[in-house]
PDB file of C-alpha atoms in Angstrom:
ATOM      1  CA  MET A   1      14.118   2.690  48.443  1.00 43.00           C
ATOM      2  CA  LYS A   2      17.457   2.874  46.631  1.00 41.00           C
ATOM      3  CA  LYS A   3      17.687   4.452  43.197  1.00 39.00           C
ATOM      4  CA  SER A   4      18.803   1.145  41.662  1.00 38.00           C
ATOM      5  CA  GLU A   5      15.741  -0.616  43.094  1.00 39.00           C
ATOM      6  CA  ALA A   6      13.385   2.066  41.790  1.00 38.00           C
ATOM      7  CA  LEU A   7      14.620   1.453  38.229  1.00 36.00           C
ATOM      8  CA  MET A   8      13.831  -2.261  38.377  1.00 37.00           C
ATOM      9  CA  THR A   9      10.575  -2.906  36.460  1.00 37.00           C
ATOM     10  CA  THR A  10       8.958  -5.803  34.679  1.00 40.00           C
ATOM     11  CA  PRO A  11       9.397  -6.125  30.868  1.00 40.00           C
ATOM     12  CA  THR A  12       5.804  -4.983  30.333  1.00 40.00           C
ATOM     13  CA  GLU A  13       6.339  -1.847  32.403  1.00 40.00           C
ATOM     14  CA  GLN A  14       9.413  -0.952  30.359  1.00 44.00           C
ATOM     15  CA  HIS A  15       7.411  -0.851  27.091  1.00 52.00           C
ATOM     16  CA  VAL A  16       6.610   2.653  25.867  1.00 55.00           C
ATOM     17  CA  LYS A  17       3.216   3.259  24.264  1.00 71.00           C
ATOM     18  CA  ALA A  18       3.651   3.207  20.468  1.00 69.00           C
ATOM     19  CA  THR A  19       2.552   6.431  18.789  1.00 78.00           C
ATOM     20  CA  SER A  20       3.057   5.689  15.077  1.00 89.00           C
ATOM     21  CA  VAL A  21       2.870   2.826  12.588  1.00 91.00           C
ATOM     22  CA  LYS A  22       6.664   2.855  12.427  1.00 92.00           C
ATOM     23  CA  ASP A  23       6.837   2.368  16.189  1.00 92.00           C
ATOM     24  CA  VAL A  24       4.316  -0.487  16.062  1.00 93.00           C
ATOM     25  CA  LEU A  25       6.221  -2.311  13.301  1.00 94.00           C
ATOM     26  CA  ALA A  26       9.486  -1.883  15.185  1.00 93.00           C
ATOM     27  CA  TYR A  27       7.829  -3.344  18.287  1.00 93.00           C
ATOM     28  CA  LEU A  28       6.365  -6.305  16.381  1.00 94.00           C
ATOM     29  CA  SER A  29       9.753  -6.976  14.811  1.00 94.00           C
ATOM     30  CA  SER A  30      11.385  -7.045  18.255  1.00 94.00           C
ATOM     31  CA  GLN A  31       8.684  -9.267  19.780  1.00 94.00           C
ATOM     32  CA  PHE A  32       8.260 -11.664  16.822  1.00 96.00           C
ATOM     33  CA  PRO A  33      11.556 -11.564  14.846  1.00 95.00           C
ATOM     34  CA  ALA A  34      10.828 -14.889  13.138  1.00 95.00           C
ATOM     35  CA  CYS A  35       7.683 -13.387  11.614  1.00 95.00           C
ATOM     36  CA  PHE A  36       8.211  -9.641  11.103  1.00 95.00           C
ATOM     37  CA  SER A  37      11.293  -7.842   9.758  1.00 93.00           C
ATOM     38  CA  LEU A  38      12.125  -4.222   8.991  1.00 92.00           C
ATOM     39  CA  THR A  39      14.875  -4.925   6.437  1.00 91.00           C
ATOM     40  CA  GLY A  40      15.801  -7.646   3.989  1.00 90.00           C
ATOM     41  CA  GLU A  41      13.348 -10.088   2.451  1.00 91.00           C
ATOM     42  CA  ALA A  42       9.910 -10.188   4.074  1.00 93.00           C
ATOM     43  CA  LYS A  43       7.984 -13.384   4.832  1.00 94.00           C
ATOM     44  CA  PRO A  44       4.329 -13.799   3.814  1.00 96.00           C
ATOM     45  CA  LEU A  45       2.170 -13.825   6.950  1.00 96.00           C
ATOM     46  CA  LYS A  46      -0.177 -16.578   8.039  1.00 94.00           C
ATOM     47  CA  ILE A  47      -3.830 -15.952   7.176  1.00 94.00           C
ATOM     48  CA  GLY A  48      -5.521 -14.768  10.351  1.00 93.00           C
ATOM     49  CA  ILE A  49      -2.308 -13.355  11.831  1.00 94.00           C
ATOM     50  CA  PHE A  50      -4.246 -10.432  13.330  1.00 95.00           C
ATOM     51  CA  GLN A  51      -6.229 -12.737  15.607  1.00 95.00           C
ATOM     52  CA  ASP A  52      -3.006 -14.403  16.756  1.00 94.00           C
ATOM     53  CA  LEU A  53      -1.448 -11.000  17.488  1.00 94.00           C
ATOM     54  CA  ALA A  54      -4.504  -9.784  19.368  1.00 92.00           C
ATOM     55  CA  GLN A  55      -4.417 -12.889  21.545  1.00 93.00           C
ATOM     56  CA  ARG A  56      -0.672 -12.768  22.224  1.00 93.00           C
ATOM     57  CA  LEU A  57      -0.721  -9.042  23.041  1.00 92.00           C
ATOM     58  CA  GLU A  58      -4.017  -9.041  24.910  1.00 91.00           C
ATOM     59  CA  GLN A  59      -2.349  -7.930  28.171  1.00 90.00           C
ATOM     60  CA  ASP A  60       0.210  -5.693  26.458  1.00 89.00           C
ATOM     61  CA  THR A  61      -0.576  -1.970  26.628  1.00 89.00           C
ATOM     62  CA  THR A  62       2.127  -0.998  24.124  1.00 90.00           C
ATOM     63  CA  VAL A  63      -0.159  -1.257  21.089  1.00 91.00           C
ATOM     64  CA  SER A  64      -3.922  -1.257  20.545  1.00 91.00           C
ATOM     65  CA  LYS A  65      -5.924  -3.431  18.161  1.00 92.00           C
ATOM     66  CA  THR A  66      -6.516  -0.412  15.936  1.00 93.00           C
ATOM     67  CA  GLN A  67      -2.768   0.213  15.727  1.00 93.00           C
ATOM     68  CA  LEU A  68      -2.181  -3.456  14.931  1.00 93.00           C
ATOM     69  CA  ARG A  69      -4.648  -3.309  12.020  1.00 93.00           C
ATOM     70  CA  GLN A  70      -3.025  -0.148  10.651  1.00 94.00           C
ATOM     71  CA  ALA A  71       0.472  -1.599  10.991  1.00 93.00           C
ATOM     72  CA  LEU A  72      -0.504  -4.866   9.283  1.00 94.00           C
ATOM     73  CA  ARG A  73      -2.122  -2.920   6.422  1.00 95.00           C
ATOM     74  CA  VAL A  74       1.065  -0.895   5.887  1.00 95.00           C
ATOM     75  CA  TYR A  75       3.332  -3.944   6.250  1.00 95.00           C
ATOM     76  CA  THR A  76       1.413  -6.156   3.806  1.00 94.00           C
ATOM     77  CA  SER A  77       1.092  -3.387   1.195  1.00 93.00           C
ATOM     78  CA  SER A  78       4.822  -2.533   1.190  1.00 94.00           C
ATOM     79  CA  TRP A  79       6.793  -3.296  -1.957  1.00 95.00           C
ATOM     80  CA  ARG A  80       9.146  -5.541   0.010  1.00 95.00           C
ATOM     81  CA  TYR A  81       6.256  -7.703   1.234  1.00 95.00           C
ATOM     82  CA  LEU A  82       4.445  -7.820  -2.131  1.00 95.00           C
ATOM     83  CA  GLU A  83       7.658  -8.859  -3.902  1.00 94.00           C
ATOM     84  CA  ALA A  84       8.019 -11.745  -1.434  1.00 93.00           C
ATOM     85  CA  THR A  85       4.476 -13.005  -2.074  1.00 94.00           C
ATOM     86  CA  LYS A  86       5.270 -15.545  -4.789  1.00 94.00           C
ATOM     87  CA  VAL A  87       3.858 -18.918  -5.818  1.00 95.00           C
ATOM     88  CA  GLY A  88       5.157 -21.729  -3.616  1.00 94.00           C
ATOM     89  CA  VAL A  89       6.440 -19.504  -0.791  1.00 94.00           C
ATOM     90  CA  ALA A  90       5.105 -20.652   2.592  1.00 95.00           C
ATOM     91  CA  ARG A  91       3.339 -18.311   4.986  1.00 96.00           C
ATOM     92  CA  VAL A  92       4.661 -18.103   8.556  1.00 94.00           C
ATOM     93  CA  ASP A  93       3.025 -17.653  11.947  1.00 95.00           C
ATOM     94  CA  LEU A  94       4.261 -15.472  14.820  1.00 94.00           C
ATOM     95  CA  ASP A  95       6.916 -18.035  15.750  1.00 95.00           C
ATOM     96  CA  GLY A  96       8.183 -18.437  12.181  1.00 93.00           C
ATOM     97  CA  VAL A  97       6.571 -21.852  11.682  1.00 95.00           C
ATOM     98  CA  THR A  98       5.735 -22.357   8.000  1.00 95.00           C
ATOM     99  CA  GLY A  99       2.243 -23.300   6.875  1.00 93.00           C
ATOM    100  CA  VAL A 100       0.085 -22.845   3.770  1.00 93.00           C
ATOM    101  CA  VAL A 101       1.966 -21.853   0.598  1.00 94.00           C
ATOM    102  CA  ILE A 102       1.061 -18.964  -1.716  1.00 95.00           C
ATOM    103  CA  ASP A 103      -1.107 -20.067  -4.650  1.00 94.00           C
ATOM    104  CA  GLU A 104      -1.155 -18.576  -8.151  1.00 94.00           C
ATOM    105  CA  ALA A 105      -4.180 -16.332  -7.536  1.00 93.00           C
ATOM    106  CA  GLN A 106      -2.623 -14.783  -4.430  1.00 93.00           C
ATOM    107  CA  ALA A 107       0.689 -14.253  -6.204  1.00 91.00           C
ATOM    108  CA  GLU A 108      -1.009 -12.574  -9.199  1.00 94.00           C
ATOM    109  CA  HIS A 109      -2.969 -10.285  -6.885  1.00 94.00           C
ATOM    110  CA  ALA A 110       0.233  -9.289  -5.056  1.00 92.00           C
ATOM    111  CA  LEU A 111       2.001  -8.562  -8.363  1.00 95.00           C
ATOM    112  CA  LYS A 112      -0.907  -6.435  -9.631  1.00 94.00           C
ATOM    113  CA  THR A 113      -1.005  -4.485  -6.364  1.00 94.00           C
ATOM    114  CA  LEU A 114       2.763  -3.947  -6.559  1.00 92.00           C
ATOM    115  CA  GLU A 115       2.620  -2.629 -10.135  1.00 94.00           C
ATOM    116  CA  GLU A 116      -0.236  -0.248  -9.282  1.00 93.00           C
ATOM    117  CA  SER A 117       1.615   1.036  -6.215  1.00 92.00           C
ATOM    118  CA  LYS A 118       4.790   1.693  -8.215  1.00 93.00           C
ATOM    119  CA  ALA A 119       2.785   3.476 -10.907  1.00 93.00           C
ATOM    120  CA  ARG A 120       1.212   5.778  -8.319  1.00 93.00           C
ATOM    121  CA  ALA A 121       4.635   6.489  -6.826  1.00 93.00           C
ATOM    122  CA  ALA A 122       5.990   7.394 -10.280  1.00 94.00           C
ATOM    123  CA  GLU A 123       3.099   9.807 -10.858  1.00 91.00           C
ATOM    124  CA  LYS A 124       3.780  11.476  -7.507  1.00 92.00           C
ATOM    125  CA  ARG A 125       7.458  11.898  -8.399  1.00 92.00           C
ATOM    126  CA  LYS A 126       6.509  13.512 -11.740  1.00 91.00           C
ATOM    127  CA  ALA A 127       4.121  15.866  -9.966  1.00 92.00           C
ATOM    128  CA  LYS A 128       6.785  16.907  -7.466  1.00 90.00           C
ATOM    129  CA  ILE A 129       9.324  17.530 -10.238  1.00 92.00           C
ATOM    130  CA  ALA A 130       6.803  19.615 -12.183  1.00 89.00           C
ATOM    131  CA  GLU A 131       5.950  21.592  -9.049  1.00 88.00           C
ATOM    132  CA  ALA A 132       9.621  22.214  -8.312  1.00 89.00           C
ATOM    133  CA  LYS A 133      10.228  23.431 -11.879  1.00 87.00           C
ATOM    134  CA  ALA A 134       7.235  25.754 -11.627  1.00 88.00           C
ATOM    135  CA  LYS A 135       8.598  27.323  -8.450  1.00 85.00           C
ATOM    136  CA  ASN A 136      12.189  27.574  -9.748  1.00 84.00           C
ATOM    137  CA  PRO A 137      12.067  27.899 -13.557  1.00 76.00           C
ATOM    138  CA  GLN A 138      15.335  27.581 -15.499  1.00 69.00           C
ATOM    139  CA  PRO A 139      16.742  30.892 -16.810  1.00 61.00           C
ATOM    140  CA  THR A 140      16.074  31.585 -20.493  1.00 60.00           C
ATOM    141  CA  ALA A 141      18.804  32.522 -22.963  1.00 56.00           C
ATOM    142  CA  VAL A 142      17.972  36.226 -22.485  1.00 54.00           C
ATOM    143  CA  ASP A 143      18.596  35.924 -18.747  1.00 57.00           C
ATOM    144  CA  LYS A 144      21.964  34.215 -19.117  1.00 59.00           C
ATOM    145  CA  PRO A 145      25.154  36.318 -18.693  1.00 62.00           C
ATOM    146  CA  GLY A 146      26.827  37.346 -21.949  1.00 62.00           C
ATOM    147  CA  TYR A 147      23.712  36.914 -24.041  1.00 58.00           C
ATOM    148  CA  LYS A 148      23.784  39.099 -27.155  1.00 61.00           C
ATOM    149  CA  LYS A 149      20.539  39.791 -28.942  1.00 59.00           C
ATOM    150  CA  THR A 150      20.667  39.277 -32.716  1.00 58.00           C
ATOM    151  CA  ALA A 151      18.269  40.111 -35.501  1.00 55.00           C
ATOM    152  CA  ASN A 152      15.347  37.774 -36.007  1.00 59.00           C
ATOM    153  CA  LYS A 153      16.139  35.084 -38.514  1.00 57.00           C
ATOM    154  CA  LYS A 154      13.772  32.942 -40.510  1.00 57.00           C
ATOM    155  CA  PRO A 155      14.024  29.184 -40.104  1.00 54.00           C
ATOM    156  CA  ALA A 156      16.414  27.637 -42.594  1.00 56.00           C
ATOM    157  CA  GLY A 157      14.685  26.521 -45.762  1.00 53.00           C
ATOM    158  CA  ALA A 158      11.466  28.409 -44.950  1.00 50.00           C
ATOM    159  CA  SER A 159      10.236  30.853 -47.598  1.00 51.00           C
ATOM    160  CA  LYS A 160       8.102  33.920 -47.009  1.00 54.00           C
ATOM    161  CA  GLY A 161       4.623  33.038 -45.872  1.00 51.00           C
ATOM    162  CA  THR A 162       5.647  29.458 -45.032  1.00 50.00           C
ATOM    163  CA  LYS A 163       4.500  28.231 -41.632  1.00 53.00           C
ATOM    164  CA  VAL A 164       6.461  25.664 -39.719  1.00 49.00           C
ATOM    165  CA  ASN A 165       4.230  22.653 -39.145  1.00 55.00           C
ATOM    166  CA  GLN A 166       3.848  21.869 -35.499  1.00 55.00           C
ATOM    167  CA  LYS A 167       1.638  19.142 -34.157  1.00 59.00           C
ATOM    168  CA  PRO A 168      -0.290  20.143 -31.052  1.00 59.00           C
ATOM    169  CA  VAL A 169       0.941  18.263 -28.014  1.00 56.00           C
ATOM    170  CA  LYS A 170      -1.818  16.754 -25.934  1.00 57.00           C
ATOM    171  CA  PRO A 171      -1.587  17.176 -22.182  1.00 58.00           C
ATOM    172  CA  GLU A 172       0.075  14.225 -20.502  1.00 57.00           C
ATOM    173  CA  ALA A 173      -3.003  13.620 -18.355  1.00 51.00           C
ATOM    174  CA  GLU A 174      -5.147  13.329 -21.523  1.00 51.00           C
ATOM    175  CA  GLN A 175      -2.683  10.928 -23.163  1.00 52.00           C
ATOM    176  CA  GLN A 176      -2.636   8.636 -20.169  1.00 54.00           C
ATOM    177  CA  ALA A 177      -6.347   8.842 -19.361  1.00 50.00           C
ATOM    178  CA  LYS A 178      -8.004   5.441 -19.350  1.00 52.00           C
ATOM    179  CA  PRO A 179     -11.664   4.548 -19.005  1.00 52.00           C
ATOM    180  CA  ALA A 180     -12.616   3.759 -15.415  1.00 58.00           C
ATOM    181  CA  VAL A 181     -13.396   0.149 -14.604  1.00 62.00           C
ATOM    182  CA  GLN A 182     -17.157  -0.359 -14.315  1.00 76.00           C
ATOM    183  CA  LEU A 183     -17.916  -2.384 -11.182  1.00 79.00           C
ATOM    184  CA  GLN A 184     -21.118  -4.398 -10.962  1.00 80.00           C
ATOM    185  CA  PRO A 185     -22.718  -4.877  -7.532  1.00 83.00           C
ATOM    186  CA  VAL A 186     -22.881  -8.534  -6.512  1.00 77.00           C
ATOM    187  CA  ALA A 187     -26.342  -9.995  -5.865  1.00 78.00           C
ATOM    188  CA  ALA A 188     -27.135 -11.216  -2.349  1.00 78.00           C
ATOM    189  CA  GLU A 189     -27.534 -14.833  -3.501  1.00 76.00           C
ATOM    190  CA  HIS A 190     -23.983 -14.791  -4.873  1.00 76.00           C
ATOM    191  CA  VAL A 191     -22.451 -13.696  -1.557  1.00 79.00           C
ATOM    192  CA  VAL A 192     -21.632 -17.127  -0.109  1.00 81.00           C
ATOM    193  CA  VAL A 193     -18.857 -18.436   2.102  1.00 79.00           C
ATOM    194  CA  GLY A 194     -15.846 -19.291  -0.055  1.00 80.00           C
ATOM    195  CA  GLY A 195     -17.039 -17.145  -2.955  1.00 81.00           C
ATOM    196  CA  LYS A 196     -14.832 -14.579  -4.708  1.00 84.00           C
ATOM    197  CA  VAL A 197     -15.838 -10.906  -4.716  1.00 80.00           C
ATOM    198  CA  LEU A 198     -14.274  -7.517  -5.286  1.00 81.00           C
ATOM    199  CA  LEU A 199     -13.869  -5.072  -2.404  1.00 78.00           C
ATOM    200  CA  LYS A 200     -13.047  -1.461  -3.327  1.00 74.00           C
ATOM    201  CA  LEU A 201     -10.356  -0.019  -1.045  1.00 70.00           C
ATOM    202  CA  GLY A 202      -9.056   3.358  -2.208  1.00 65.00           C
ATOM    203  CA  GLN A 203      -8.745   3.652  -6.005  1.00 67.00           C
ATOM    204  CA  SER A 204      -8.483  -0.027  -6.921  1.00 74.00           C
ATOM    205  CA  PRO A 205     -10.857  -2.953  -6.249  1.00 80.00           C
ATOM    206  CA  MET A 206      -9.206  -5.885  -4.471  1.00 81.00           C
ATOM    207  CA  LEU A 207     -10.037  -9.568  -4.840  1.00 83.00           C
ATOM    208  CA  ALA A 208     -11.378 -11.101  -1.631  1.00 82.00           C
ATOM    209  CA  THR A 209     -12.803 -14.393  -0.354  1.00 87.00           C
ATOM    210  CA  VAL A 210     -16.032 -14.447   1.660  1.00 81.00           C
ATOM    211  CA  LEU A 211     -15.465 -15.923   5.142  1.00 82.00           C
ATOM    212  CA  GLU A 212     -18.750 -15.159   6.889  1.00 83.00           C
ATOM    213  CA  VAL A 213     -22.173 -13.702   5.993  1.00 82.00           C
ATOM    214  CA  SER A 214     -24.337 -12.184   8.731  1.00 80.00           C
ATOM    215  CA  LYS A 215     -27.398 -10.382   7.324  1.00 75.00           C
ATOM    216  CA  ASP A 216     -26.033  -7.216   5.653  1.00 78.00           C
ATOM    217  CA  ASP A 217     -22.534  -7.635   7.150  1.00 84.00           C
ATOM    218  CA  VAL A 218     -19.945  -9.712   5.331  1.00 81.00           C
ATOM    219  CA  THR A 219     -16.497 -10.749   6.545  1.00 86.00           C
ATOM    220  CA  VAL A 220     -13.958 -11.153   3.728  1.00 79.00           C
ATOM    221  CA  GLN A 221     -10.273 -11.984   3.476  1.00 82.00           C
ATOM    222  CA  LEU A 222      -7.857 -10.230   1.095  1.00 79.00           C
ATOM    223  CA  GLY A 223      -5.069 -11.957  -0.767  1.00 78.00           C
ATOM    224  CA  SER A 224      -2.575 -10.502   1.715  1.00 77.00           C
ATOM    225  CA  GLY A 225      -4.302 -12.397   4.521  1.00 77.00           C
ATOM    226  CA  MET A 226      -6.010  -9.386   6.088  1.00 78.00           C
ATOM    227  CA  VAL A 227      -9.591  -9.979   7.294  1.00 76.00           C
ATOM    228  CA  ILE A 228     -12.103  -7.124   6.878  1.00 80.00           C
ATOM    229  CA  LYS A 229     -15.745  -6.802   7.944  1.00 80.00           C
ATOM    230  CA  THR A 230     -17.820  -4.716   5.516  1.00 84.00           C
ATOM    231  CA  ARG A 231     -21.331  -4.129   4.184  1.00 81.00           C
ATOM    232  CA  GLN A 232     -22.779  -6.369   1.487  1.00 77.00           C
ATOM    233  CA  ASP A 233     -23.562  -3.369  -0.718  1.00 79.00           C
ATOM    234  CA  SER A 234     -19.843  -2.533  -0.893  1.00 78.00           C
ATOM    235  CA  LEU A 235     -19.011  -5.789  -2.687  1.00 79.00           C
ATOM    236  CA  TYR A 236     -18.866  -6.230  -6.457  1.00 80.00           C
ATOM    237  CA  LEU A 237     -18.679  -9.089  -8.960  1.00 79.00           C
ATOM    238  CA  ALA A 238     -15.185 -10.549  -9.281  1.00 75.00           C
TER     239      ALA A 238
END
């Protein structure tokens, strides 16, 4: 067999197994450019897009269903995607065909998620800056070249025995501390198809719609379109 013939493979054989979420998103963008994008304005995805992806890529060994779920979670929680989820914007399927439009509740949920995500990012930046300052503190006046020590001087206008009033500064964490939201478990009779519930993912509860109830297992759909199967005791009153 000639070398040129040995290099000839089918498109499926040429695909390299994705090893990270970034790789999966790049692959989805190349396979479904009318639906997924890595730059520019994102398009809200059709509800149930995971099932469509699983069916289209059933024979494709490049990505697994677990990787698809992880990639969709990252994609739909990105700032770019949340900013594009606005009232009146139509969702698209894998081929870019428009369908149901975003309603007010979905848009409000996306905005709230975006604001919370940006707030967490700001806190992380502050923590990194504080950590960097702790490791590399700025030199004091005594450490600076040419510093000349002078006799201690009293503050201007302060008489003997007078103390300079200083208000104690509360730690930033204490100033910003807010009471935690008290979640109330939802009763079994209130868990019905089409009903609204709260599903706690990470630090913040997320609004979800009940799609299916099977004994103690409940299938819900988030505002981003992602479908999740969970236990009934993990749901709370909306």
